[in-house]
Short mmCIF file of C-alpha atoms in Angstrom, two decimals:
data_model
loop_
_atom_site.label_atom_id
_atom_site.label_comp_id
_atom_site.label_asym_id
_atom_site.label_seq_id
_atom_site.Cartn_x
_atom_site.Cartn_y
_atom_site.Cartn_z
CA UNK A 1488 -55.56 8.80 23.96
CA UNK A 1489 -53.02 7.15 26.19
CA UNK A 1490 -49.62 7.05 24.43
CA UNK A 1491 -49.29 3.24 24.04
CA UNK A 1492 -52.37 3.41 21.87
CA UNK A 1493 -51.10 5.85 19.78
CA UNK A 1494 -49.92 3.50 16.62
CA UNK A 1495 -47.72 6.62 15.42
CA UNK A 1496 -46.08 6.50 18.93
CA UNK A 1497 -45.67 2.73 19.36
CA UNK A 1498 -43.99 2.59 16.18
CA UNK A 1499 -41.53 5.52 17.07
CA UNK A 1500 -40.83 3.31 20.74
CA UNK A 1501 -40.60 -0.16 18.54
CA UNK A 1502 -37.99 1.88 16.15
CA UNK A 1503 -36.02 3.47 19.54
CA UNK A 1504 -35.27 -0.42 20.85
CA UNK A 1505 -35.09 -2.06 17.15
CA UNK A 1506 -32.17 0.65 15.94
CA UNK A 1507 -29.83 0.30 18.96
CA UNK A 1508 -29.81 -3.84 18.08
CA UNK A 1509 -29.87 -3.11 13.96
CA UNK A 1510 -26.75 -1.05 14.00
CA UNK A 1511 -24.59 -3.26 16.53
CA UNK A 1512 -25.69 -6.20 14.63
CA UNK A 1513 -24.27 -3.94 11.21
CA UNK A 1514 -21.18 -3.27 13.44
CA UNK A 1515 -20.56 -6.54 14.22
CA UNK A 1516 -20.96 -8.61 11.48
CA UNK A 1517 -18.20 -6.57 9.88
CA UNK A 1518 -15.00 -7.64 12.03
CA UNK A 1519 -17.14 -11.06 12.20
CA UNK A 1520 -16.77 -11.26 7.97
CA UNK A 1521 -13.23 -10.14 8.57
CA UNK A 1522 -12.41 -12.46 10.67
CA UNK A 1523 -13.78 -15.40 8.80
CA UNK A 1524 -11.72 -14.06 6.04
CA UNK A 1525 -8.77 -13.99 7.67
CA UNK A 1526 -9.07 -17.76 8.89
CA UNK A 1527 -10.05 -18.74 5.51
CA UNK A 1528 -7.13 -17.11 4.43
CA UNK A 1529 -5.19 -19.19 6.99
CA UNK A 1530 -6.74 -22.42 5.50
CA UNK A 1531 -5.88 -21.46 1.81
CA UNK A 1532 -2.09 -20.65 2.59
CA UNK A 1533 -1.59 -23.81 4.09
CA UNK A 1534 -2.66 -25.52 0.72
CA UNK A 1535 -1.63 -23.59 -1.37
CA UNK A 1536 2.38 -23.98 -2.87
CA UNK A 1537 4.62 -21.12 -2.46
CA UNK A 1538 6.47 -20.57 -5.91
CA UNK A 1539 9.23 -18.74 -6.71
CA UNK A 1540 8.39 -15.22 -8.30
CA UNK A 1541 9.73 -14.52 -11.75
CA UNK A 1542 12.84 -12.05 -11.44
CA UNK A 1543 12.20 -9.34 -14.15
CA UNK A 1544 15.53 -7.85 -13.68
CA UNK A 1545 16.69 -4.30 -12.20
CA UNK A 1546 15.72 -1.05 -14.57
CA UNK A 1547 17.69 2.07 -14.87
CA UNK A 1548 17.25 5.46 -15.27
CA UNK A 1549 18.32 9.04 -14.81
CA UNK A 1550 15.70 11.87 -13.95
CA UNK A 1551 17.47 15.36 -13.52
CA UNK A 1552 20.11 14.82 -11.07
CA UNK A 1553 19.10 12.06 -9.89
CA UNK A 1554 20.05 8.02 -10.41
CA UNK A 1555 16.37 5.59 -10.40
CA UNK A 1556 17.02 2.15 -9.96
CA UNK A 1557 13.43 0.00 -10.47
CA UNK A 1558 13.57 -3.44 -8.70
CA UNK A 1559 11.36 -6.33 -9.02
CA UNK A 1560 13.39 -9.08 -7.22
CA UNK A 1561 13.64 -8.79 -3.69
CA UNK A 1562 16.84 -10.41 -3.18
CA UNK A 1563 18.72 -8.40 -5.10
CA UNK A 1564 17.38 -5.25 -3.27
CA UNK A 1565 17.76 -6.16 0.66
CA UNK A 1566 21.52 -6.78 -0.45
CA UNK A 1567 21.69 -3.73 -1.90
CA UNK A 1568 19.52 -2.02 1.54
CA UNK A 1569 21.71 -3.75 3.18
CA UNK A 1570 25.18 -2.03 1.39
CA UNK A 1571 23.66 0.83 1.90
CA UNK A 1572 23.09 0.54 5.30
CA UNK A 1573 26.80 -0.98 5.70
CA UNK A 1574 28.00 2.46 4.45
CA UNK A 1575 25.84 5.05 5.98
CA UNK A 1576 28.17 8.05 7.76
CA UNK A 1577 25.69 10.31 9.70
CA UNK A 1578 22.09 9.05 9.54
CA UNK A 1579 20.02 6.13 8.81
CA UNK A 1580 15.94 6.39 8.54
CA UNK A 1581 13.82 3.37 7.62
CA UNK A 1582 9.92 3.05 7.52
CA UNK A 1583 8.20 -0.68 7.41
CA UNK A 1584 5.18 -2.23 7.76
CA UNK A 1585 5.77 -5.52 8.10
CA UNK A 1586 9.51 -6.56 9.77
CA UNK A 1587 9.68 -10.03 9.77
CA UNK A 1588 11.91 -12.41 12.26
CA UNK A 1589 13.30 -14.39 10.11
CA UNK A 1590 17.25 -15.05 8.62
CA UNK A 1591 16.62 -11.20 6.41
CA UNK A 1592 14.92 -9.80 9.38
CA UNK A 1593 17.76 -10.75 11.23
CA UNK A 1594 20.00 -9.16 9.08
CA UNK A 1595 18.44 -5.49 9.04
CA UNK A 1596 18.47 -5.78 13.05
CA UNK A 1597 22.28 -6.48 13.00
CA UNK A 1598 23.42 -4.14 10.07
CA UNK A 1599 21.24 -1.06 12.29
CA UNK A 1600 23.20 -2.19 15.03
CA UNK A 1601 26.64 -2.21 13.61
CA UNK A 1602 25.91 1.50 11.80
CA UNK A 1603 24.41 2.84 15.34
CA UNK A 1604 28.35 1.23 16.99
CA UNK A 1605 30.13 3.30 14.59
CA UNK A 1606 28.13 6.61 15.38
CA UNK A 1607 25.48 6.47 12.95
CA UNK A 1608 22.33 8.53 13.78
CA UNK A 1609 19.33 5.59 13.46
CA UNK A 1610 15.83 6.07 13.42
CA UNK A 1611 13.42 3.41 12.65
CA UNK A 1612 9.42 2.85 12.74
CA UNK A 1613 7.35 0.00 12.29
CA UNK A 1614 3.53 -0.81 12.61
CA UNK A 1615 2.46 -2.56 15.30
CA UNK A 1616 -0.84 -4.22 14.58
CA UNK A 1617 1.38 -5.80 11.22
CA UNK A 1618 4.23 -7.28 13.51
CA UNK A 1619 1.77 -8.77 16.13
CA UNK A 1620 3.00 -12.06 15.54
CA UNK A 1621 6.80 -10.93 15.95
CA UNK A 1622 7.89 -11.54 19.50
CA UNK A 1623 9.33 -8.33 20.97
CA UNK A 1624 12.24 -10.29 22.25
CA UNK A 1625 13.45 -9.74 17.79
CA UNK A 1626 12.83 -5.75 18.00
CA UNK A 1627 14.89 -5.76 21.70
CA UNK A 1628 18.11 -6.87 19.97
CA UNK A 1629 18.36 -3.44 18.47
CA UNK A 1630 20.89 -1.28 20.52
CA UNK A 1631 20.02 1.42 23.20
CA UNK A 1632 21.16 4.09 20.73
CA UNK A 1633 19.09 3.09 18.12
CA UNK A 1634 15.83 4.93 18.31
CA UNK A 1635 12.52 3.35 17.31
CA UNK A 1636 9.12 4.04 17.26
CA UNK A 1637 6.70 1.56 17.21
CA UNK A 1638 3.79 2.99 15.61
CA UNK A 1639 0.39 2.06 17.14
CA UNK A 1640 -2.86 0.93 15.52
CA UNK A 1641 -4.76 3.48 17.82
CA UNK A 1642 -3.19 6.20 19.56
CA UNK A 1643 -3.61 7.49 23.16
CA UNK A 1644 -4.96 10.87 21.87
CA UNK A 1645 -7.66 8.47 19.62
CA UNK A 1646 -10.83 10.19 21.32
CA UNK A 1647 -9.31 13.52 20.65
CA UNK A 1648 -9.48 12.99 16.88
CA UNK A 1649 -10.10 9.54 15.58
CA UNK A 1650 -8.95 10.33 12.62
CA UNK A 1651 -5.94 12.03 13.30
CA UNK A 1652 -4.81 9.02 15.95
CA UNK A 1653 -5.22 5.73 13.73
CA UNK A 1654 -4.06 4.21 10.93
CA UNK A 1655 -1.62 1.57 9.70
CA UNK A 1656 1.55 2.66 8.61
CA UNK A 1657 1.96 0.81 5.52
CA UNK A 1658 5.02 3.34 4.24
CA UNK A 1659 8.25 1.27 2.81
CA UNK A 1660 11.22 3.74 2.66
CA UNK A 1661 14.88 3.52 3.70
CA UNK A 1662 16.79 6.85 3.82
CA UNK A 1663 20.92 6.91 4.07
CA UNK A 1664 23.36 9.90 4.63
CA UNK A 1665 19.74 12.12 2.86
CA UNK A 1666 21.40 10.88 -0.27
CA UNK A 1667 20.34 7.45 -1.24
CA UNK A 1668 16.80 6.60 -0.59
CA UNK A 1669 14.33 3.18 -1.06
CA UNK A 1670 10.97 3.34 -1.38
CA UNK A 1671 8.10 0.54 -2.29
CA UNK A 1672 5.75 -2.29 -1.54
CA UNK A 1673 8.42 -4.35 -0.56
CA UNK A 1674 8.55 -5.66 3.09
CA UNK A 1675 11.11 -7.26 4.87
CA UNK A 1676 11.18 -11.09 5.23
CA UNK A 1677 12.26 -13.72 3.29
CA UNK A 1678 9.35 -14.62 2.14
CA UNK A 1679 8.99 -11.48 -0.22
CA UNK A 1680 12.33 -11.84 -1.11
CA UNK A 1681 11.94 -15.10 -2.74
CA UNK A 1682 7.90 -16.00 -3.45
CA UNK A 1683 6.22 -12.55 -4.33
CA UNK A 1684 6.76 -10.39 -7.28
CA UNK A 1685 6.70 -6.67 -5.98
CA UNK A 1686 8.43 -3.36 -7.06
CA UNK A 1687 10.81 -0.85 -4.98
CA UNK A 1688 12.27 1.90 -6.35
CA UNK A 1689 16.00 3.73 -5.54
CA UNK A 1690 16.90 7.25 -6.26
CA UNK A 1691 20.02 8.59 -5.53
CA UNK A 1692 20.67 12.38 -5.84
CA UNK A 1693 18.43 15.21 -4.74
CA UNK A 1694 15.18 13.05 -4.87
CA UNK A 1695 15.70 11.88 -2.05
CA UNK A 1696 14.32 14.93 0.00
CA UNK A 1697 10.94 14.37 -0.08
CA UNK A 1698 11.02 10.86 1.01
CA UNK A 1699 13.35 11.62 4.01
CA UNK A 1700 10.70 14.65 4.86
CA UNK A 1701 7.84 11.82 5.43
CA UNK A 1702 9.46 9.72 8.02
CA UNK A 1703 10.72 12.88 9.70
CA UNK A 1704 6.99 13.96 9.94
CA UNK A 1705 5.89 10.90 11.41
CA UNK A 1706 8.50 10.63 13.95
CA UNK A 1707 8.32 14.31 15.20
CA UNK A 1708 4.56 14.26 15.83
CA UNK A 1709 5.44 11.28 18.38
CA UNK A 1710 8.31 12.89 19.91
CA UNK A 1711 9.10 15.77 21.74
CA UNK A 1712 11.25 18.33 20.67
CA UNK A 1713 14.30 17.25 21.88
CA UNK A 1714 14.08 14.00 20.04
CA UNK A 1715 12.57 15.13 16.82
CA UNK A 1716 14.55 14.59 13.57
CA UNK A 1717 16.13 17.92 12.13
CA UNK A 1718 14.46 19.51 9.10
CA UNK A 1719 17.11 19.81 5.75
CA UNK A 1720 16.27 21.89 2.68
CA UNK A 1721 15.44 20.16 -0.63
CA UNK A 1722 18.23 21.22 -3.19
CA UNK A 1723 15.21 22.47 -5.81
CA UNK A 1724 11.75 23.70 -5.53
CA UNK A 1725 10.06 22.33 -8.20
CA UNK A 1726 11.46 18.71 -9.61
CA UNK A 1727 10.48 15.85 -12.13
CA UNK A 1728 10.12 13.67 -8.93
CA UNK A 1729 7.58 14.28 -6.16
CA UNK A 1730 6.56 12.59 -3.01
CA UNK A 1731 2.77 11.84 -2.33
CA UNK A 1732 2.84 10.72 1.56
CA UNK A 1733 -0.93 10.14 3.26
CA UNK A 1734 -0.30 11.07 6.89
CA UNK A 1735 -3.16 10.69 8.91
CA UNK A 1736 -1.90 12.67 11.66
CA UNK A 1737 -2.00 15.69 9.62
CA UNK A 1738 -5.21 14.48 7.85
CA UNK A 1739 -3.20 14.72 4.45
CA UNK A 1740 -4.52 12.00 1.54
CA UNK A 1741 -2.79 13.61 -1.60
CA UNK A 1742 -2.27 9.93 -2.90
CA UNK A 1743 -5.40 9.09 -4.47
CA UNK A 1744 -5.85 12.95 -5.94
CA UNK A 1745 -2.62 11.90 -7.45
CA UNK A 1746 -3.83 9.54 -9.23
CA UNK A 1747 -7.31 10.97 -10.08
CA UNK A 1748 -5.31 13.77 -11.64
CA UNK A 1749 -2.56 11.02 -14.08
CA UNK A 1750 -5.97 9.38 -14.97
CA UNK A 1751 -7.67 12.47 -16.21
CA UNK A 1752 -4.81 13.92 -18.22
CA UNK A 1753 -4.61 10.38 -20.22
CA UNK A 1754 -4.95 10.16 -23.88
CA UNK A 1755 -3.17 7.14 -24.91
CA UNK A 1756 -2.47 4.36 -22.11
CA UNK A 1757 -2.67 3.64 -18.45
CA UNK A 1758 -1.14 0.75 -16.94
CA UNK A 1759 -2.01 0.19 -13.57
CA UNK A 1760 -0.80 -2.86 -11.03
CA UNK A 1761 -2.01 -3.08 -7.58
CA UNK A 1762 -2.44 -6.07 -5.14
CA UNK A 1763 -6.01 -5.57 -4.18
CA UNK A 1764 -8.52 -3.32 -6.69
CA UNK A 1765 -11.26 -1.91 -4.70
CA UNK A 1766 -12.11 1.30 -5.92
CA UNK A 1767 -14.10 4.05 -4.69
CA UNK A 1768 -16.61 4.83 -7.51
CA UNK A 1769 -15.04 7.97 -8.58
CA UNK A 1770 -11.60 6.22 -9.21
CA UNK A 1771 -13.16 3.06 -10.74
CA UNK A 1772 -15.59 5.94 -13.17
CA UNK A 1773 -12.09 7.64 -13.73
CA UNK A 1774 -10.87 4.02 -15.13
CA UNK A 1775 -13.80 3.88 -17.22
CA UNK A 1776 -14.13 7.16 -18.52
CA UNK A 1777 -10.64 7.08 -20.13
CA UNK A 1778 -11.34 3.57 -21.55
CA UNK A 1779 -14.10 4.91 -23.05
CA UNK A 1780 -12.76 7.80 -24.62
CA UNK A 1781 -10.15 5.34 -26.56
CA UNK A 1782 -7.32 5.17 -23.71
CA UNK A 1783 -5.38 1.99 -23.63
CA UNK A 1784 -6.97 0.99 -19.67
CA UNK A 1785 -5.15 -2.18 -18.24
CA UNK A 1786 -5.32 -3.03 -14.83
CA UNK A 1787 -3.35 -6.26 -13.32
CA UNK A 1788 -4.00 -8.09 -9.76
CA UNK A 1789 -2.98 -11.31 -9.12
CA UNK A 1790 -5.17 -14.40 -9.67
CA UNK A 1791 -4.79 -14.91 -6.45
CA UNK A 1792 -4.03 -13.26 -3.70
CA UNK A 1793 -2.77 -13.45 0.13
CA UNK A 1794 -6.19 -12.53 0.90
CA UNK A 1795 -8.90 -14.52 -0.36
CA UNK A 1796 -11.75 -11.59 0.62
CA UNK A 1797 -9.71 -9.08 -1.23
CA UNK A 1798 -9.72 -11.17 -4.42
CA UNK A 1799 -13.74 -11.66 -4.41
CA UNK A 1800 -14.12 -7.92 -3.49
CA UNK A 1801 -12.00 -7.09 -6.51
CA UNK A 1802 -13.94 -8.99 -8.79
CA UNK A 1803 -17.06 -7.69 -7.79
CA UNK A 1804 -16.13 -4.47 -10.61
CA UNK A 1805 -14.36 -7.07 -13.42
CA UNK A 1806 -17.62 -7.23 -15.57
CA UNK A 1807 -18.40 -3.31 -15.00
CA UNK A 1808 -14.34 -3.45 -16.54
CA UNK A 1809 -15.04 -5.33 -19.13
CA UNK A 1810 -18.07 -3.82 -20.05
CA UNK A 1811 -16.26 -0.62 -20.70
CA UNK A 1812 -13.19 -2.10 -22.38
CA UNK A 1813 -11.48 -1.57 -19.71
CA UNK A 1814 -8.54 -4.82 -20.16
CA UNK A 1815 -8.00 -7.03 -16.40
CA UNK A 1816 -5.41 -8.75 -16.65
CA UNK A 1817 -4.76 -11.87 -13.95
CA UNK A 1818 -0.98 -12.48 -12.82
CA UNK A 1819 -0.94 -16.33 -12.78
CA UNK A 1820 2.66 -16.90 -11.85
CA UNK A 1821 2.93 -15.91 -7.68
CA UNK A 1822 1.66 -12.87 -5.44
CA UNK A 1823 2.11 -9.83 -7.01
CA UNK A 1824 2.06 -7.20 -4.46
CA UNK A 1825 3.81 -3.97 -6.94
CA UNK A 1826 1.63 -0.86 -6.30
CA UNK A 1827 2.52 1.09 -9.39
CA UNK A 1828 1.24 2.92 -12.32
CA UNK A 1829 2.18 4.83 -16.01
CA UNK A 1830 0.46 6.92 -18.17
CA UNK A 1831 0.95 7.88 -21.63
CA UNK A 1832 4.21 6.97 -21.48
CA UNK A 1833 5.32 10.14 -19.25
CA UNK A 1834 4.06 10.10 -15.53
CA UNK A 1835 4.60 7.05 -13.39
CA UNK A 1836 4.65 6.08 -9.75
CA UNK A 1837 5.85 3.62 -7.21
CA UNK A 1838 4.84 2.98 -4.07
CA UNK A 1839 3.37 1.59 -1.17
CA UNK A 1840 -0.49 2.83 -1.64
CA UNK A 1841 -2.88 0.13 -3.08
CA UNK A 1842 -6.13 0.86 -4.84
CA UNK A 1843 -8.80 0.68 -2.02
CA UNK A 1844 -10.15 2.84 0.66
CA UNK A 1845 -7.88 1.57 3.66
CA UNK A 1846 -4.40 2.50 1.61
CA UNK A 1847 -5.92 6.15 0.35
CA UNK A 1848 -7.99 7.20 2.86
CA UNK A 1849 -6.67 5.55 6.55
CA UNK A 1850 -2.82 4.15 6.21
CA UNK A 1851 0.38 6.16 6.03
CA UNK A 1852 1.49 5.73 2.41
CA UNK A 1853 4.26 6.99 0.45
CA UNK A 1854 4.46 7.15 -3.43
CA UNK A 1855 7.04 8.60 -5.35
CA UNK A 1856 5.43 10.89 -8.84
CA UNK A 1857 7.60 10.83 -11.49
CA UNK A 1858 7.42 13.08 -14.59
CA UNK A 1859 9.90 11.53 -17.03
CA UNK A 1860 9.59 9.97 -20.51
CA UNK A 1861 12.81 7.47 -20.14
CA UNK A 1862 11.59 6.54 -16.97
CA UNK A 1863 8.17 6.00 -18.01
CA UNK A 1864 9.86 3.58 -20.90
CA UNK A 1865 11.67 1.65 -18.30
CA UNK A 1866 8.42 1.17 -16.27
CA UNK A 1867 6.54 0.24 -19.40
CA UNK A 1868 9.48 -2.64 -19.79
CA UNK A 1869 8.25 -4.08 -16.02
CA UNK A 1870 4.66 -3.93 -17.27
CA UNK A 1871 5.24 -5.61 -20.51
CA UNK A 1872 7.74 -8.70 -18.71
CA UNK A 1873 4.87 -9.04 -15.87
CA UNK A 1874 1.83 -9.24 -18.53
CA UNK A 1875 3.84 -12.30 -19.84
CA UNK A 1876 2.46 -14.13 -16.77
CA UNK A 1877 -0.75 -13.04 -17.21
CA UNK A 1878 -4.49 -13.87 -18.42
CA UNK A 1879 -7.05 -11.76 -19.94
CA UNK A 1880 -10.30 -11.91 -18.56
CA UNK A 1881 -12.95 -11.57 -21.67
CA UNK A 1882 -16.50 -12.17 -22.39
CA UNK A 1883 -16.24 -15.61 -20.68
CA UNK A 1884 -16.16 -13.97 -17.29
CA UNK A 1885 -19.13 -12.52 -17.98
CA UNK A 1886 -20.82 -15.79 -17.72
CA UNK A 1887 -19.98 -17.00 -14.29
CA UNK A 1888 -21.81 -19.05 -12.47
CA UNK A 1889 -24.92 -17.16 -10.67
CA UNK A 1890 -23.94 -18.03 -7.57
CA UNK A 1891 -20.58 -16.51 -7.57
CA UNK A 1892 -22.47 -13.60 -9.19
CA UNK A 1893 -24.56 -13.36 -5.84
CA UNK A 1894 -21.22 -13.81 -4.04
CA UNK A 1895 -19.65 -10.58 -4.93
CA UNK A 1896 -23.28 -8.72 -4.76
CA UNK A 1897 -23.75 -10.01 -1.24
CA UNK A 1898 -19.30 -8.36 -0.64
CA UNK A 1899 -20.46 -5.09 -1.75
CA UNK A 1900 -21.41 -3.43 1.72
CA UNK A 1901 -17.60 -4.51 2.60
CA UNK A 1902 -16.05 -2.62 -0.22
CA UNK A 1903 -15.60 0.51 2.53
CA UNK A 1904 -14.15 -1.34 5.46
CA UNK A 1905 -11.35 -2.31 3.18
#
């Protein structure tokens, strides 16, 4: 029998040219949904109000020898960046995603300068797909002697190791003088100081090691050794206050194992906030799990987001939450953006990691463990003043309209990509 008659083998040659087609189309409809997104996003900022974020207050603490300071008002913490710039000695080391150029922009780019003229050591990184919109002409003010990396989207050595040579770096940390350190989801623009509610967190003291230890990773696997950034010891081995840092380069996720770990030890509460809740199913059945075996479960996101995609993703799992008692709570009153969590009143964390597959399995993240009952309390105190703005979803959200039912069915292939 000649091999086009063969059914068996026609259907085999149909598959060969059918697959090819079936998977580009797959491949492309994803950046093609993103992209919408993103200029549906455009359309919703433009008509939507900015308002300004409620102002919690700042939140103290002491944790072994070291002084926490918990901020929820930008304002108040780029001064107090910017102080501590003003007074570094030997070395400055800062870490952003997003570096605006605007008036507060402006004002990290001339306080680096003025510490690098009086013989301060200054390293600083940045993302570059997140600052596309920033003219280079803002990052070129920065003086010759200041040394910055620009980190990129996809590395030259990408084909070597895709993994290893991509990734956003979505880390928020200042380090001065390996003393005073800054770390959370605050960027650096005006606009976060004044219209989003978000969290950063200082330490002061010893703590500060293992947040100076992730820049200087990510800034010696770009340099050579000449220009690498000297490795300190931490004063203690063990300490209430730990460092989670996803670094790509090193194929290193320890931030969502982190949290896998707080969720599983819970017996009485966790309070979780993040900006954008898409879980993988073994964080989400962690969530659920401890609801159901009498754990106080909340998890807040804002009503609305600066991504619309991210909000319909995210409520794709509210009635699953519901369902298992598991409380969502809605922050009506502006963009939160605080990626933060506590736990029975004795582990908490800030940082820069948000709940979904790009922050705990593809960015560089940094989130600070800590291990501490008053600090838990004073955490606890941020949750309680941000749940003031808030709604509880209950059984009514269970009877959405079907169409926005089919809505988040018809998201659920995108819960990966993002």
């Amino acid at each position: 029998m000649s091999p086009l008659r063969n059914p068996a083998l026609r259907q085999a040659d149909s598959l060969r040219r059918i697959v090819p087609w079936a998977v580009a189309g797959l491949v492309s409809a994803v950046p093609a949904t993103v992209a919408a997104s993103m200029a549906i996003d455009l359309i919703q900022k433009r008509g939507r109000k900015t308002r300004a974020a409620p102002r919690p207050g700042t939140f103290s603490s002491t944790v072994e020898e070291s002084e926490l300071d918990i901020y929820t008002d930008g304002a108040t913490l780029y001064e107090d960046m910017l102080d501590a710039i003003g007074s570094a000695r030997e070395s400055i080391l800062m870490e952003t995603f997003i570096w605006k150029n605007d008036e507060v922009g402006q004002r990290f780019i001339d306080a680096f300068n003025a510490a690098s003229a009086r013989g301060v050591e200054v390293h600083l990184i940045y993302d570059g797909f997140a600052n596309l919109s920033v003219p280079s002409s803002f990052y070129h003010q920065l003086s010759e002697q200041v040394h910055v990396l620009r980190l990129p989207t996809v590395a030259r050595r990408f084909w070597r190791g895709p993994m290893r040579h991509s990734g956003f770096n979505h880390s928020k940390i200042l380090v001065i003088d390996d003393d005073v350190a800054f770390v959370g989801g605050f960027n650096i623009g005006s606009l976060y100081a004044r219209h989003w509610r978000d969290t950063h967190l200082r330490s002061v003291g010893p703590g500060t090691w293992g947040l100076r230890q992730t820049i200087a990773e990510v800034w010696n696997e770009f340099h050579d050794s000449g220009e690498q950034i000297a490795w300190v010891p931490p004063a203690a081995w063990e300490s209430k206050l730990r460092v989670s840092a996803n670094l790509p380069i090193h194929l290193v996720y320890p931030i969502r194992s982190m949290y896998l770990n707080a969720f599983a030890r819970a017996r009485k509460r966790i309070w979780l906030t993040t900006p954008y809740f898409i879980p993988d199913q073994q964080l989400l059945r962690s969530l659920i799990e401890a609801a159901e075996r009498g754990v106080d479960v909340r998890v807040m996101v804002p009503q609305e987001s600066n991504h619309i995609l991210g909000d319909w993703l995210s409520r794709g799992f509210f009635e699953q939450m519901i369902n298992s008692k598991v409380t969502v709570l809605l922050y009506t009153a502006s963009m939160i953006h605080s990626k933060v969590a506590t736990v029975d009143g004795e582990w908490s964390t800030v940082g820069t990691a948000n709940i979904d597959r790009l922050s705990l399995t593809f960015n560089y993240e940094t989130n600070v463990e800590v291990i501490d009952r008053a600090f838990a309390a004073e955490m606890e105190k941020v949750f309680d003043c941000d749940s003031m703005h808030c709604v509880e979803l209950g059984s009514e959200w269970l009877n959405r309209h079907r169409l926005t039912k089919l809505a988040e069915r018809a998201l659920v292939p995108m819960r990966p990509w993002l």
